[in-house]
Amino acid sequence: MTVRARLVLVAVITVVALIGAVAVNAWPDWQRQDSLRRASATGRLGGEASLPLFVGAQTERKLTAAYLADPTAATKKALAKQRRLTDQGIASFRTLSGTTLKTDERQRWEYVQDIYTQLEKLPQIRQDVDARAGATDEATGYYTDLVARMIAFYQALSAMDDGPLALETRPLVGLFWASDALAQQDTLLAASLPSGRMTPERRTAFASAFGTQQVMYERWIAPYLPAKEKAQYDAIVSSADWKALVRAEQAVINAPGGGGGADLQSIDALRGWDGTYARVSQKIAELNLARTQGLLAHGYERADEVRAHVLWLVGGSLLAIIVITALIIGLLRTVIRRSRQVSAQATAVATQHLPAIVDALQRGRTADTSLLPQAPGYVGDEFTSVESAVHSLAGQAAGAALTLSQERRGFGRFSAMVAHRATGLIRTMLSDLDALQRRYDTNRALVGDLYGLEYTATRGRRLLENLLLLSGGRLDEESDRPLYIADLVMAAKSESAGMGRVQDDVRTQAWIEAGAAPELIHLLAELIENAVKFSPAEFPVVVRVSGTSAGIAIEVEDRGQPMKREHLAQLTARLAHTPLYGELTATDQYGLFVVGQLAQRMGLTVTLRDSPYGGVTAIILVPWALHAAAPDQPIPAPEPAPAPAPARAPAVSGSGLQLRQRRPSPAIVDAAPAAPPHAPVMPTPATPRPASAPGELPARQPGNHLAAQLRTGTPGPSSPPAPSTPSPASEAQESDLFAAFDDVKHTHPGEQR
């Protein structure tokens, strides 16, 4: 996995984790606000549906007690009327069936079912009351139990999943218990006033209800009421009606009485009880309703607050996540962009700039170091340090390559100096050999040996010249006149082994600049040497010269073994660049490297391709820039030798060899009259000549060489009287040389060859 992919993965995981954390933190609050909203809705629904039953049950309990205590028609009628109102309350309560309270609020629906179970006993209770079959306390106790179950239902409805709302439910439940305690006192008085006495059991229940009121009002209601409802409660307990009720309650609790119970007829405070109770209970019912509505309203408000908090939390978190995501994306883009820049810079340095600099320095060219990355001119991020390191490494690598290049150039200059001095020595030796050839030109055996030695020295000289050229030096041979292309080919032929197998076919006239002629001769000699070396001895090597629109094309064709196209392509590529010392040590074909070096220096194009005869053809394209005009002065004809002096063999045999050592000699050109340009040369039949005098060389004829005559001629007087017998190697070398010179056709530079 790439670094970019890892960074993207980290960014995605971070953003997803932040979103998950926000969701985890917001989900409970969202559920809480939903629970508060549903609890408030079910509380309102349950309160509105059950309040008529709650009030109706309390009132029917009182009227049931009054009817059982005084079964008159009035009490009977009042009870019947109240029962109808209670039935309406039961019908209202039964509307809770099928609502969300039954489907979603199962923990609250259990209390509804408990009330339904209690209501199933109501018809039997009423029937017993009508038949006066049961005790009064048993009948009223049923209603008290029903009211208690409803208060438990209210308490379940008011339970909120919120701390502040939980505190607000405490006074609401207390108000219901306190109001029912007052209603129980009213029921006990309704059951006792007709007889004027209250039994001890009823007075105990009365006192217990009074105590419940006091505890609820003092501990469960007043401390927890909101300010508005607290003021309403204070107005109730400070009113004259409330105080009258309290006096009546205390009077009943403290009334004297014996075993028959308390005497209620002597208590004046009870005379206005019904009216006072009605007014106080009405105010208490209003307080209950206000507290119930306030709790439900606060439930909705609290749900809205929690929802707003959740929305703000989610919105703020999402905004923070968006900002963080933008920062992460920006950071990723910066890191990726900067890493790509540094990577591209380092890659370009490693794969393009440094190799180009090193290659240029190794090839002896000037290296362009401006392509190397520059050191950052500012203090940036961490990638700036990497860029500085890349710049430093690139500079050090380029410096090391420059140092190595300078060492290579120094070694090349040293090698060139050594080669130059050694070449000078060999040229001196060649001059001495030339002098010996001229001195002993009548001794064929000795001259043949000298020719072989001269050829060996020439090859040694060319090998040193190869070293000179590969070391970056130049041939120090000079010429003050352009060289005719045919003479250039002949000079190159004369430096190769097996020169008798080399055939030339010059089909154009051209002169090569004096400064380029020596190096072009060297290049052509290397190609001819290579062709002779790698082709069978029985097959010729052909050198063709022809004109093209781009210059003069010189073809060297052998008939050796064919080469694979891949190998030819490799050799052609080798000709196109300056060799390294490592490449020079990997092969012994230094001639091709020399050819490539000279071709690059002179602007030539050298191409290797398959020959139609199965061998290899090397094509040299000499551009017109290296051509020169023909010399203004014609080449003078050689002066005729004195009659008694014989022709000197070295004048012929050394002609091509000495072209590389001094200016082109007129001796290489036949003294016959020049033919018109482009005129074909007609062969001249050999004319019998009288035999030469003893001791003289045969006379030369145009178009013919002296070699054949020398083989049959008689040594002159200057020859040693008893020539030594040459070795077989010398005889073969001599025959090869003389046969080669037989094939050389000397023509005037203006004549077509």
Tab-separated table of N, CA, C and O in Angstrom, residues 77-130:
chain	number	residue	atom	x	y	z
A	77	LYS	N	-81.198	10.137	44.902
A	77	LYS	CA	-81.196	10.842	43.638
A	77	LYS	C	-79.813	11.425	43.353
A	77	LYS	O	-79.307	11.339	42.225
A	78	ALA	N	-79.213	12.044	44.386
A	78	ALA	CA	-77.881	12.627	44.199
A	78	ALA	C	-76.858	11.547	43.816
A	78	ALA	O	-75.990	11.742	42.962
A	79	LEU	N	-76.978	10.350	44.461
A	79	LEU	CA	-76.052	9.253	44.165
A	79	LEU	C	-76.239	8.760	42.737
A	79	LEU	O	-75.267	8.480	42.016
A	80	ALA	N	-77.483	8.648	42.314
A	80	ALA	CA	-77.747	8.178	40.961
A	80	ALA	C	-77.174	9.146	39.913
A	80	ALA	O	-76.595	8.742	38.896
A	81	LYS	N	-77.362	10.437	40.204
A	81	LYS	CA	-76.836	11.437	39.277
A	81	LYS	C	-75.306	11.351	39.199
A	81	LYS	O	-74.713	11.413	38.112
A	82	GLN	N	-74.708	11.185	40.352
A	82	GLN	CA	-73.242	11.101	40.372
A	82	GLN	C	-72.745	9.844	39.691
A	82	GLN	O	-71.700	9.848	39.044
A	83	ARG	N	-73.480	8.783	39.813
A	83	ARG	CA	-73.052	7.559	39.134
A	83	ARG	C	-73.003	7.749	37.622
A	83	ARG	O	-72.125	7.213	36.934
A	84	ARG	N	-73.968	8.511	37.095
A	84	ARG	CA	-73.944	8.770	35.652
A	84	ARG	C	-72.704	9.584	35.264
A	84	ARG	O	-72.080	9.322	34.236
A	85	LEU	N	-72.361	10.574	36.108
A	85	LEU	CA	-71.145	11.345	35.840
A	85	LEU	C	-69.898	10.463	35.943
A	85	LEU	O	-68.957	10.591	35.153
A	86	THR	N	-69.910	9.556	36.910
A	86	THR	CA	-68.760	8.645	37.052
A	86	THR	C	-68.650	7.728	35.846
A	86	THR	O	-67.539	7.433	35.367
A	87	ASP	N	-69.812	7.261	35.348
A	87	ASP	CA	-69.780	6.411	34.144
A	87	ASP	C	-69.206	7.167	32.948
A	87	ASP	O	-68.507	6.581	32.109
A	88	GLN	N	-69.518	8.455	32.872
A	88	GLN	CA	-68.919	9.254	31.796
A	88	GLN	C	-67.388	9.326	31.969
A	88	GLN	O	-66.639	9.271	30.985
A	89	GLY	N	-66.968	9.461	33.229
A	89	GLY	CA	-65.524	9.470	33.480
A	89	GLY	C	-64.884	8.133	33.095
A	89	GLY	O	-63.763	8.091	32.582
A	90	ILE	N	-65.629	7.014	33.383
A	90	ILE	CA	-65.100	5.693	33.003
A	90	ILE	C	-64.990	5.580	31.481
A	90	ILE	O	-63.998	5.058	30.939
A	91	ALA	N	-65.997	6.085	30.776
A	91	ALA	CA	-65.966	6.056	29.308
A	91	ALA	C	-64.790	6.878	28.773
A	91	ALA	O	-64.107	6.487	27.809
A	92	SER	N	-64.559	8.050	29.402
A	92	SER	CA	-63.417	8.865	28.991
A	92	SER	C	-62.102	8.131	29.243
A	92	SER	O	-61.177	8.170	28.419
A	93	PHE	N	-62.032	7.435	30.390
A	93	PHE	CA	-60.794	6.728	30.709
A	93	PHE	C	-60.538	5.574	29.741
A	93	PHE	O	-59.390	5.270	29.414
A	94	ARG	N	-61.619	4.945	29.290
A	94	ARG	CA	-61.448	3.807	28.396
A	94	ARG	C	-60.977	4.220	27.000
A	94	ARG	O	-60.623	3.348	26.194
A	95	THR	N	-60.977	5.515	26.698
A	95	THR	CA	-60.445	5.963	25.394
A	95	THR	C	-58.935	5.751	25.290
A	95	THR	O	-58.357	5.866	24.195
A	96	LEU	N	-58.288	5.445	26.429
A	96	LEU	CA	-56.841	5.191	26.382
A	96	LEU	C	-56.519	3.894	25.662
A	96	LEU	O	-55.387	3.698	25.197
A	97	SER	N	-57.481	2.989	25.562
A	97	SER	CA	-57.246	1.724	24.865
A	97	SER	C	-57.003	1.989	23.387
A	97	SER	O	-57.736	2.738	22.745
A	98	GLY	N	-55.964	1.351	22.848
A	98	GLY	CA	-55.637	1.514	21.428
A	98	GLY	C	-54.762	2.705	21.137
A	98	GLY	O	-54.396	2.927	19.983
A	99	THR	N	-54.408	3.490	22.163
A	99	THR	CA	-53.547	4.644	21.931
A	99	THR	C	-52.078	4.235	22.055
A	99	THR	O	-51.746	3.083	22.321
A	100	THR	N	-51.203	5.230	21.864
A	100	THR	CA	-49.765	4.958	22.013
A	100	THR	C	-49.418	4.529	23.427
A	100	THR	O	-48.388	3.899	23.639
A	101	LEU	N	-50.289	4.908	24.364
A	101	LEU	CA	-50.043	4.470	25.741
A	101	LEU	C	-50.070	2.953	25.847
A	101	LEU	O	-49.330	2.356	26.631
A	102	LYS	N	-50.906	2.330	25.028
A	102	LYS	CA	-51.010	0.876	25.051
A	102	LYS	C	-49.942	0.232	24.179
A	102	LYS	O	-49.424	-0.838	24.505
A	103	THR	N	-49.591	0.898	23.068
A	103	THR	CA	-48.657	0.280	22.121
A	103	THR	C	-47.193	0.576	22.440
A	103	THR	O	-46.331	-0.280	22.273
A	104	ASP	N	-46.912	1.796	22.926
A	104	ASP	CA	-45.523	2.188	23.138
A	104	ASP	C	-45.136	2.316	24.602
A	104	ASP	O	-43.986	2.089	24.949
A	105	GLU	N	-46.081	2.707	25.464
A	105	GLU	CA	-45.774	2.935	26.884
A	105	GLU	C	-46.257	1.749	27.711
A	105	GLU	O	-47.164	1.860	28.539
A	106	ARG	N	-45.623	0.615	27.525
A	106	ARG	CA	-46.078	-0.597	28.218
A	106	ARG	C	-45.900	-0.472	29.722
A	106	ARG	O	-46.692	-1.013	30.501
A	107	GLN	N	-44.874	0.246	30.177
A	107	GLN	CA	-44.650	0.366	31.611
A	107	GLN	C	-45.739	1.212	32.279
A	107	GLN	O	-45.986	1.074	33.483
A	108	ARG	N	-46.371	2.096	31.513
A	108	ARG	CA	-47.484	2.881	32.058
A	108	ARG	C	-48.829	2.186	31.821
A	108	ARG	O	-49.782	2.395	32.580
A	109	TRP	N	-48.906	1.410	30.791
A	109	TRP	CA	-50.163	0.723	30.486
A	109	TRP	C	-50.524	-0.299	31.556
A	109	TRP	O	-51.707	-0.610	31.752
A	110	GLU	N	-49.564	-0.778	32.286
A	110	GLU	CA	-49.843	-1.721	33.373
A	110	GLU	C	-50.728	-1.080	34.445
A	110	GLU	O	-51.612	-1.737	35.016
A	111	TYR	N	-50.488	0.207	34.717
A	111	TYR	CA	-51.334	0.901	35.700
A	111	TYR	C	-52.754	1.078	35.171
A	111	TYR	O	-53.732	1.013	35.927
A	112	VAL	N	-52.897	1.309	33.880
A	112	VAL	CA	-54.239	1.421	33.274
A	112	VAL	C	-54.977	0.095	33.401
A	112	VAL	O	-56.169	0.050	33.760
A	113	GLN	N	-54.270	-0.988	33.129
A	113	GLN	CA	-54.903	-2.300	33.272
A	113	GLN	C	-55.311	-2.574	34.733
A	113	GLN	O	-56.348	-3.196	34.996
A	114	ASP	N	-54.489	-2.119	35.669
A	114	ASP	CA	-54.842	-2.284	37.087
A	114	ASP	C	-56.133	-1.539	37.420
A	114	ASP	O	-56.986	-2.038	38.181
A	115	ILE	N	-56.289	-0.337	36.858
A	115	ILE	CA	-57.531	0.430	37.089
A	115	ILE	C	-58.714	-0.269	36.436
A	115	ILE	O	-59.823	-0.333	36.999
A	116	TYR	N	-58.495	-0.796	35.184
A	116	TYR	CA	-59.567	-1.550	34.527
A	116	TYR	C	-60.017	-2.730	35.400
A	116	TYR	O	-61.225	-3.029	35.514
A	117	THR	N	-59.081	-3.397	35.989
A	117	THR	CA	-59.412	-4.537	36.862
A	117	THR	C	-60.250	-4.078	38.054
A	117	THR	O	-61.222	-4.747	38.454
A	118	GLN	N	-59.882	-2.922	38.600
A	118	GLN	CA	-60.645	-2.396	39.736
A	118	GLN	C	-62.042	-1.955	39.313
A	118	GLN	O	-63.022	-2.119	40.068
A	119	LEU	N	-62.162	-1.395	38.109
A	119	LEU	CA	-63.478	-0.933	37.640
A	119	LEU	C	-64.433	-2.094	37.372
A	119	LEU	O	-65.670	-1.909	37.358
A	120	GLU	N	-63.878	-3.260	37.133
A	120	GLU	CA	-64.754	-4.415	36.899
A	120	GLU	C	-65.591	-4.758	38.149
A	120	GLU	O	-66.658	-5.381	38.037
A	121	LYS	N	-65.160	-4.330	39.330
A	121	LYS	CA	-65.895	-4.616	40.578
A	121	LYS	C	-66.953	-3.558	40.882
A	121	LYS	O	-67.746	-3.723	41.828
A	122	LEU	N	-66.925	-2.440	40.125
A	122	LEU	CA	-67.833	-1.337	40.440
A	122	LEU	C	-69.318	-1.721	40.360
A	122	LEU	O	-70.103	-1.359	41.264
A	123	PRO	N	-69.773	-2.436	39.357
A	123	PRO	CA	-71.220	-2.793	39.331
A	123	PRO	C	-71.655	-3.588	40.560
A	123	PRO	O	-72.749	-3.349	41.093
A	124	GLN	N	-70.838	-4.487	41.006
A	124	GLN	CA	-71.207	-5.276	42.189
A	124	GLN	C	-71.242	-4.394	43.430
A	124	GLN	O	-72.133	-4.539	44.288
A	125	ILE	N	-70.319	-3.450	43.551
A	125	ILE	CA	-70.306	-2.541	44.700
A	125	ILE	C	-71.581	-1.701	44.699
A	125	ILE	O	-72.234	-1.500	45.753
A	126	ARG	N	-71.925	-1.173	43.542
A	126	ARG	CA	-73.145	-0.365	43.459
A	126	ARG	C	-74.392	-1.206	43.807
A	126	ARG	O	-75.319	-0.738	44.491
A	127	GLN	N	-74.406	-2.415	43.292
A	127	GLN	CA	-75.558	-3.291	43.597
A	127	GLN	C	-75.657	-3.555	45.099
A	127	GLN	O	-76.755	-3.525	45.672
A	128	ASP	N	-74.532	-3.774	45.751
A	128	ASP	CA	-74.552	-4.009	47.197
A	128	ASP	C	-74.984	-2.756	47.950
A	128	ASP	O	-75.697	-2.832	48.978
A	129	VAL	N	-74.540	-1.589	47.433
A	129	VAL	CA	-74.944	-0.332	48.094
A	129	VAL	C	-76.446	-0.126	47.968
A	129	VAL	O	-77.138	0.264	48.936
A	130	ASP	N	-76.965	-0.376	46.753
A	130	ASP	CA	-78.408	-0.212	46.568
A	130	ASP	C	-79.186	-1.180	47.454
A	130	ASP	O	-80.269	-0.838	47.980
